Amino acid sequence: MSDSSINYRILELNDSLNAAPQNQDLLNKLGKLYFQYGLFDEAKKYFDKAFNLSPDNLNNLINVAKINFVLNNYKSAKLLFHKIEKIKPDLLEINLFLGHIYLTEGKFEVSEKYFLVLLNSDSTDYNALTGLGFIYQQIGVYDSAEKYWKKIVDHYPTDYQGYFNLGVFYSSIGNINDAVVSLNRAAELNPRNKQIFHNLGVIYLNNNLYREAENTFEKVLEIDKNSPDTYFAMVMLFLNSNKLEFAKEAANNLIKYDYDYPQVHLAASLIYFLDEQFDLAIKHAELEQELNPSSPETYVLLAGIYKVIGDELKSKEIVDQIKQKFDFTLDEISKYQSEILSNNFKIIY
């Protein structure tokens, strides 16, 4: 439908509503038109009007439940879908919505029940297979998770998302070879998806395959130059491969682009520490403390920096803060500090 046709249809429905403002069919038609074109807040206004006129009408209930779901108003959506479930328990699509809602709440057993209803109706149902794969992955039943993720790529071999999910699953359980194979297959199907290449790059980075990681992250930046996650990954890449000047440049560029990016000042502090620019190392560690006061790594790094430059009093003061704030033992703190002093301190990424 062209823009002019949409406008004409909106005007037509509004004219009809002016003549019959309580016509629920017209209200729902206008709501569905706005819904169709992604104007969800506007759609909700008209669905709500119809619902308020007749709150027990099944069609009104379904429309309001769906729009609340789309707008992430899951609490309201759940109540409405359960009401629909009582009125029409054989309505299959409510299982999809309730399965997803309970999944987001972490109520995996309840979510599983709804997705299994969908799967019993259609053994190839994409949403059911995805939901079950995610549930079993989250609860650590990896054989079942793999079974459902693989069913998706078997049933939908041209769907990149299925291979992406399978690759992420394999990566999460340390099956690097199958993760790389699956993610590369996803990239073949969708070569402009930056998230696929980012995840591949992270796998290479975490396994010290720095050249492959750098080449893969560069592909991300070819797709989207404004990708802070990838810029941070490049910082970690250069830091871990001891290319401090490149790491410094990458960190400073990311700070200019996104000053508050999580852990970027921690990374910058570590870079300057390794480069023996201790004033800048302290400056960035303190900035990270301000931005992310719940990060124990920052305190440990700062204590280590002060220890190296000979300020034992300041180092001890921070160590006392660590013990009090994070309930660390002296042995744990000493282990961290040993890693820092031997240049083996790694930021968790």
Short mmCIF file of C-alpha atoms in Angstrom, two decimals:
data_model
loop_
_atom_site.label_atom_id
_atom_site.label_comp_id
_atom_site.label_asym_id
_atom_site.label_seq_id
_atom_site.Cartn_x
_atom_site.Cartn_y
_atom_site.Cartn_z
CA MET A 1 0.00 0.00 0.00
CA SER A 2 1.45 3.39 -1.02
CA ASP A 3 1.76 6.34 1.36
CA SER A 4 -1.12 8.08 -0.40
CA SER A 5 -3.26 4.93 -0.06
CA ILE A 6 -2.44 4.72 3.64
CA ASN A 7 -3.35 8.35 4.19
CA TYR A 8 -6.57 7.89 2.25
CA ARG A 9 -7.49 4.80 4.28
CA ILE A 10 -6.73 6.59 7.58
CA LEU A 11 -8.88 9.55 6.56
CA GLU A 12 -11.65 7.24 5.40
CA LEU A 13 -11.71 5.32 8.69
CA ASN A 14 -11.59 8.53 10.72
CA ASP A 15 -14.54 9.93 8.78
CA SER A 16 -16.47 6.76 9.50
CA LEU A 17 -15.51 6.94 13.19
CA ASN A 18 -16.68 10.53 13.44
CA ALA A 19 -20.08 9.29 12.37
CA ALA A 20 -19.95 6.25 14.68
CA PRO A 21 -17.34 6.87 17.42
CA GLN A 22 -18.22 3.71 19.35
CA ASN A 23 -18.00 1.33 16.42
CA GLN A 24 -15.56 -1.30 17.68
CA ASP A 25 -14.97 -2.77 14.24
CA LEU A 26 -13.82 0.61 12.91
CA LEU A 27 -11.63 1.22 15.97
CA ASN A 28 -9.93 -2.14 15.52
CA LYS A 29 -9.47 -1.61 11.78
CA LEU A 30 -7.75 1.71 12.40
CA GLY A 31 -5.64 0.13 15.14
CA LYS A 32 -4.61 -2.71 12.80
CA LEU A 33 -3.70 -0.24 10.06
CA TYR A 34 -1.36 1.65 12.40
CA PHE A 35 -0.04 -1.68 13.72
CA GLN A 36 0.70 -2.86 10.18
CA TYR A 37 2.95 0.14 9.59
CA GLY A 38 4.74 -0.03 12.92
CA LEU A 39 2.97 2.89 14.60
CA PHE A 40 2.36 0.85 17.73
CA ASP A 41 1.58 3.63 20.20
CA GLU A 42 -1.05 4.99 17.84
CA ALA A 43 -2.43 1.50 17.26
CA LYS A 44 -2.74 0.99 21.02
CA LYS A 45 -4.97 4.06 21.37
CA TYR A 46 -7.60 2.56 19.09
CA PHE A 47 -7.32 -0.99 20.39
CA ASP A 48 -7.74 0.38 23.93
CA LYS A 49 -10.83 2.35 22.92
CA ALA A 50 -12.46 -0.76 21.48
CA PHE A 51 -11.44 -2.81 24.52
CA ASN A 52 -12.86 -0.26 26.96
CA LEU A 53 -16.19 -0.41 25.14
CA SER A 54 -16.33 -4.20 25.40
CA PRO A 55 -13.58 -5.71 27.59
CA ASP A 56 -14.90 -9.27 27.32
CA ASN A 57 -14.97 -9.30 23.53
CA LEU A 58 -12.43 -11.91 22.37
CA ASN A 59 -11.28 -9.90 19.36
CA ASN A 60 -10.72 -6.82 21.53
CA LEU A 61 -8.83 -8.90 24.10
CA ILE A 62 -6.52 -10.38 21.45
CA ASN A 63 -5.73 -6.99 19.90
CA VAL A 64 -4.94 -5.34 23.24
CA ALA A 65 -2.90 -8.32 24.44
CA LYS A 66 -0.82 -8.33 21.24
CA ILE A 67 -0.14 -4.60 21.26
CA ASN A 68 0.93 -4.73 24.91
CA PHE A 69 3.25 -7.61 24.02
CA VAL A 70 4.78 -5.70 21.11
CA LEU A 71 5.31 -2.66 23.36
CA ASN A 72 7.01 -4.91 25.95
CA ASN A 73 4.23 -4.35 28.47
CA TYR A 74 4.56 -8.01 29.42
CA LYS A 75 2.76 -7.82 32.74
CA SER A 76 -0.42 -6.49 31.12
CA ALA A 77 -0.04 -8.79 28.12
CA LYS A 78 0.32 -11.85 30.34
CA LEU A 79 -2.87 -11.09 32.26
CA LEU A 80 -4.77 -10.58 29.02
CA PHE A 81 -3.44 -13.72 27.34
CA HIS A 82 -4.37 -15.79 30.39
CA LYS A 83 -7.87 -14.34 30.19
CA ILE A 84 -8.00 -15.32 26.52
CA GLU A 85 -6.69 -18.78 27.45
CA LYS A 86 -9.68 -19.31 29.75
CA ILE A 87 -12.16 -18.14 27.10
CA LYS A 88 -10.62 -20.04 24.19
CA PRO A 89 -8.06 -22.60 25.43
CA ASP A 90 -7.56 -24.09 21.96
CA LEU A 91 -6.32 -20.80 20.45
CA LEU A 92 -2.84 -21.90 19.43
CA GLU A 93 -1.11 -18.53 19.02
CA ILE A 94 -1.42 -17.59 22.70
CA ASN A 95 1.15 -20.31 23.44
CA LEU A 96 3.74 -18.37 21.45
CA PHE A 97 3.16 -15.16 23.40
CA LEU A 98 2.95 -16.76 26.84
CA GLY A 99 5.97 -18.94 26.09
CA HIS A 100 8.00 -15.85 25.23
CA ILE A 101 6.78 -13.85 28.24
CA TYR A 102 7.64 -16.60 30.71
CA LEU A 103 10.99 -17.06 28.96
CA THR A 104 11.86 -13.39 29.55
CA GLU A 105 10.87 -13.84 33.20
CA GLY A 106 13.24 -16.79 33.54
CA LYS A 107 10.36 -19.16 34.31
CA PHE A 108 11.73 -21.83 32.02
CA GLU A 109 9.52 -24.73 33.09
CA VAL A 110 6.33 -22.76 32.39
CA SER A 111 7.74 -21.38 29.15
CA GLU A 112 8.71 -24.89 28.03
CA LYS A 113 5.12 -26.06 28.48
CA TYR A 114 3.77 -23.45 26.08
CA PHE A 115 6.45 -23.98 23.44
CA LEU A 116 5.86 -27.75 23.55
CA VAL A 117 2.17 -27.17 22.78
CA LEU A 118 3.24 -25.28 19.66
CA LEU A 119 5.71 -27.99 18.71
CA ASN A 120 3.14 -30.76 19.17
CA SER A 121 0.94 -28.93 16.69
CA ASP A 122 3.76 -28.32 14.21
CA SER A 123 7.10 -30.11 14.60
CA THR A 124 8.80 -27.46 12.43
CA ASP A 125 7.47 -24.41 14.28
CA TYR A 126 10.36 -21.93 14.20
CA ASN A 127 9.43 -20.03 17.36
CA ALA A 128 8.88 -23.20 19.38
CA LEU A 129 12.23 -24.67 18.30
CA THR A 130 13.99 -21.41 19.09
CA GLY A 131 12.33 -21.04 22.48
CA LEU A 132 13.13 -24.61 23.49
CA GLY A 133 16.72 -24.31 22.27
CA PHE A 134 17.20 -21.21 24.37
CA ILE A 135 15.54 -22.73 27.45
CA TYR A 136 17.70 -25.87 27.44
CA GLN A 137 20.81 -23.81 26.77
CA GLN A 138 20.04 -21.58 29.75
CA ILE A 139 19.41 -24.46 32.14
CA GLY A 140 22.46 -26.39 30.95
CA VAL A 141 20.72 -29.31 29.23
CA TYR A 142 23.08 -29.03 26.30
CA ASP A 143 22.14 -32.21 24.41
CA SER A 144 18.54 -31.04 24.17
CA ALA A 145 19.58 -27.49 23.33
CA GLU A 146 21.78 -28.72 20.49
CA LYS A 147 18.96 -30.95 19.22
CA TYR A 148 16.55 -28.03 18.86
CA TRP A 149 19.12 -25.58 17.45
CA LYS A 150 20.10 -28.18 14.82
CA LYS A 151 16.45 -28.85 13.96
CA ILE A 152 16.10 -25.18 13.00
CA VAL A 153 18.95 -25.31 10.48
CA ASP A 154 17.65 -28.66 9.18
CA HIS A 155 14.16 -27.29 8.60
CA TYR A 156 15.24 -23.77 7.56
CA PRO A 157 18.60 -24.20 5.78
CA THR A 158 18.53 -20.73 4.21
CA ASP A 159 17.81 -18.92 7.48
CA TYR A 160 20.96 -17.22 8.75
CA GLN A 161 19.54 -16.68 12.25
CA GLY A 162 19.34 -20.42 12.86
CA TYR A 163 23.03 -20.88 12.06
CA PHE A 164 23.87 -17.81 14.13
CA ASN A 165 22.03 -19.20 17.17
CA LEU A 166 23.69 -22.58 16.68
CA GLY A 167 27.10 -20.91 16.48
CA VAL A 168 26.49 -18.89 19.63
CA PHE A 169 25.40 -22.07 21.41
CA TYR A 170 28.55 -23.95 20.38
CA SER A 171 30.68 -21.00 21.44
CA SER A 172 29.00 -20.94 24.86
CA ILE A 173 29.94 -24.58 25.54
CA GLY A 174 33.48 -24.23 24.21
CA ASN A 175 32.94 -26.12 20.95
CA ILE A 176 35.00 -23.66 18.94
CA ASN A 177 35.25 -25.58 15.68
CA ASP A 178 31.50 -26.05 15.29
CA ALA A 179 30.90 -22.46 16.43
CA VAL A 180 33.19 -21.12 13.71
CA VAL A 181 31.64 -23.39 11.06
CA SER A 182 28.08 -22.37 12.01
CA LEU A 183 28.84 -18.66 12.19
CA ASN A 184 30.62 -18.74 8.84
CA ARG A 185 27.57 -20.43 7.35
CA ALA A 186 25.42 -17.65 8.82
CA ALA A 187 27.79 -15.09 7.27
CA GLU A 188 27.42 -16.75 3.85
CA LEU A 189 23.65 -16.40 4.13
CA ASN A 190 23.79 -12.82 5.43
CA PRO A 191 27.15 -11.22 4.58
CA ARG A 192 26.04 -7.77 5.78
CA ASN A 193 25.16 -8.78 9.32
CA LYS A 194 27.74 -7.20 11.62
CA GLN A 195 26.77 -9.27 14.67
CA ILE A 196 27.81 -12.50 12.97
CA PHE A 197 31.30 -11.17 12.25
CA HIS A 198 31.57 -9.58 15.68
CA ASN A 199 30.85 -12.91 17.37
CA LEU A 200 33.33 -14.67 15.11
CA GLY A 201 35.95 -12.07 15.96
CA VAL A 202 35.37 -12.51 19.69
CA ILE A 203 35.86 -16.28 19.35
CA TYR A 204 39.16 -15.71 17.55
CA LEU A 205 40.18 -13.09 20.13
CA ASN A 206 39.39 -15.32 23.10
CA ASN A 207 41.46 -18.09 21.54
CA ASN A 208 44.46 -15.82 20.83
CA LEU A 209 44.01 -15.98 17.05
CA TYR A 210 44.78 -12.30 16.75
CA ARG A 211 45.27 -11.99 13.00
CA GLU A 212 41.97 -13.74 12.29
CA ALA A 213 40.27 -11.62 14.94
CA GLU A 214 41.60 -8.38 13.47
CA ASN A 215 40.53 -9.32 9.93
CA THR A 216 37.07 -10.26 11.17
CA PHE A 217 36.58 -7.08 13.22
CA GLU A 218 37.63 -5.04 10.18
CA LYS A 219 34.75 -6.68 8.27
CA VAL A 220 32.38 -5.43 10.97
CA LEU A 221 33.69 -1.89 10.60
CA GLU A 222 33.31 -2.11 6.82
CA ILE A 223 29.62 -2.81 7.43
CA ASP A 224 29.18 -0.27 10.24
CA LYS A 225 31.85 2.26 11.17
CA ASN A 226 29.83 3.21 14.27
CA SER A 227 30.13 -0.05 16.20
CA PRO A 228 31.44 0.67 19.73
CA ASP A 229 31.40 -3.01 20.71
CA THR A 230 33.78 -3.79 17.89
CA TYR A 231 36.02 -0.82 18.67
CA PHE A 232 36.30 -2.11 22.23
CA ALA A 233 37.07 -5.58 20.92
CA MET A 234 39.87 -4.04 18.85
CA VAL A 235 41.21 -2.40 22.03
CA MET A 236 41.27 -5.82 23.69
CA LEU A 237 42.85 -7.37 20.61
CA PHE A 238 45.75 -4.93 20.54
CA LEU A 239 46.12 -5.03 24.32
CA ASN A 240 46.23 -8.82 24.48
CA SER A 241 48.68 -9.00 21.57
CA ASN A 242 50.88 -6.38 23.28
CA LYS A 243 50.55 -3.79 20.50
CA LEU A 244 50.31 -0.97 23.01
CA GLU A 245 50.44 1.98 20.60
CA PHE A 246 47.62 0.51 18.51
CA ALA A 247 45.70 -0.30 21.71
CA LYS A 248 46.20 3.25 22.99
CA GLU A 249 44.94 4.76 19.73
CA ALA A 250 41.93 2.44 19.63
CA ALA A 251 41.02 3.18 23.27
CA ASN A 252 41.30 6.95 22.80
CA ASN A 253 39.18 6.80 19.65
CA LEU A 254 36.50 4.82 21.48
CA ILE A 255 36.58 7.23 24.43
CA LYS A 256 36.00 10.14 22.02
CA TYR A 257 33.11 8.26 20.43
CA ASP A 258 31.55 6.82 23.60
CA TYR A 259 33.09 8.24 26.78
CA ASP A 260 30.99 6.06 29.09
CA TYR A 261 31.51 2.76 27.27
CA PRO A 262 31.78 0.00 29.93
CA GLN A 263 35.39 -0.89 30.83
CA VAL A 264 37.00 1.37 28.22
CA HIS A 265 38.73 3.45 30.90
CA LEU A 266 39.79 0.24 32.67
CA ALA A 267 41.36 -0.92 29.41
CA ALA A 268 43.00 2.48 28.88
CA SER A 269 44.36 2.39 32.43
CA LEU A 270 45.89 -1.04 31.86
CA ILE A 271 47.41 0.09 28.55
CA TYR A 272 49.04 3.14 30.13
CA PHE A 273 50.19 1.05 33.08
CA LEU A 274 51.92 -1.42 30.78
CA ASP A 275 53.45 1.53 28.92
CA GLU A 276 54.64 2.93 32.28
CA GLN A 277 52.61 6.13 31.92
CA PHE A 278 51.43 5.88 35.48
CA ASP A 279 49.70 9.27 35.82
CA LEU A 280 47.45 8.47 32.86
CA ALA A 281 46.92 4.94 34.16
CA ILE A 282 45.71 6.33 37.50
CA LYS A 283 43.54 8.95 35.77
CA HIS A 284 41.66 6.37 33.68
CA ALA A 285 41.31 3.90 36.55
CA GLU A 286 39.72 6.62 38.67
CA LEU A 287 37.40 7.55 35.78
CA GLU A 288 36.34 3.90 35.52
CA GLN A 289 35.68 3.87 39.27
CA GLU A 290 33.34 6.84 38.89
CA LEU A 291 31.51 5.34 35.91
CA ASN A 292 31.44 1.75 37.16
CA PRO A 293 31.93 1.63 40.95
CA SER A 294 30.90 -2.04 41.12
CA SER A 295 33.93 -3.24 39.13
CA PRO A 296 36.47 -4.98 41.42
CA GLU A 297 39.02 -5.15 38.59
CA THR A 298 39.38 -1.37 38.59
CA TYR A 299 40.16 -1.23 42.31
CA VAL A 300 42.63 -4.10 42.02
CA LEU A 301 44.38 -2.49 39.07
CA LEU A 302 44.56 0.85 40.87
CA ALA A 303 46.00 -0.78 43.98
CA GLY A 304 48.56 -2.52 41.80
CA ILE A 305 49.56 0.71 40.07
CA TYR A 306 50.15 2.46 43.39
CA LYS A 307 52.15 -0.54 44.59
CA VAL A 308 54.38 -0.40 41.51
CA ILE A 309 55.09 3.32 41.85
CA GLY A 310 55.98 2.84 45.50
CA ASP A 311 52.94 4.41 47.18
CA GLU A 312 52.36 1.55 49.62
CA LEU A 313 50.04 3.62 51.82
CA LYS A 314 47.65 4.44 48.98
CA SER A 315 47.81 0.86 47.71
CA LYS A 316 46.93 -0.49 51.18
CA GLU A 317 44.05 1.99 51.45
CA ILE A 318 42.56 0.67 48.20
CA VAL A 319 43.17 -2.95 49.23
CA ASP A 320 41.17 -2.27 52.40
CA GLN A 321 38.37 -0.84 50.23
CA ILE A 322 38.42 -4.00 48.09
CA LYS A 323 38.17 -6.26 51.15
CA GLN A 324 35.27 -4.24 52.52
CA LYS A 325 33.41 -3.51 49.28
CA PHE A 326 33.82 -6.84 47.48
CA ASP A 327 34.49 -9.27 50.33
CA PHE A 328 37.77 -10.40 48.77
CA THR A 329 40.41 -12.23 50.76
CA LEU A 330 44.01 -11.07 50.83
CA ASP A 331 44.98 -14.17 48.84
CA GLU A 332 42.52 -13.25 46.08
CA ILE A 333 43.77 -9.67 45.99
CA SER A 334 47.39 -10.86 45.94
CA LYS A 335 46.59 -13.15 43.01
CA TYR A 336 45.10 -10.24 41.07
CA GLN A 337 48.08 -8.06 41.89
CA SER A 338 50.50 -10.79 40.85
CA GLU A 339 48.74 -10.97 37.49
CA ILE A 340 49.05 -7.21 37.10
CA LEU A 341 52.73 -7.10 38.03
CA SER A 342 53.52 -9.93 35.60
CA ASN A 343 51.50 -8.24 32.81
CA ASN A 344 49.02 -11.14 32.76
CA PHE A 345 46.01 -9.20 34.04
CA LYS A 346 43.07 -9.80 31.69
CA ILE A 347 39.87 -7.84 31.50
CA ILE A 348 36.91 -10.22 31.36
CA TYR A 349 35.33 -9.77 27.92
#
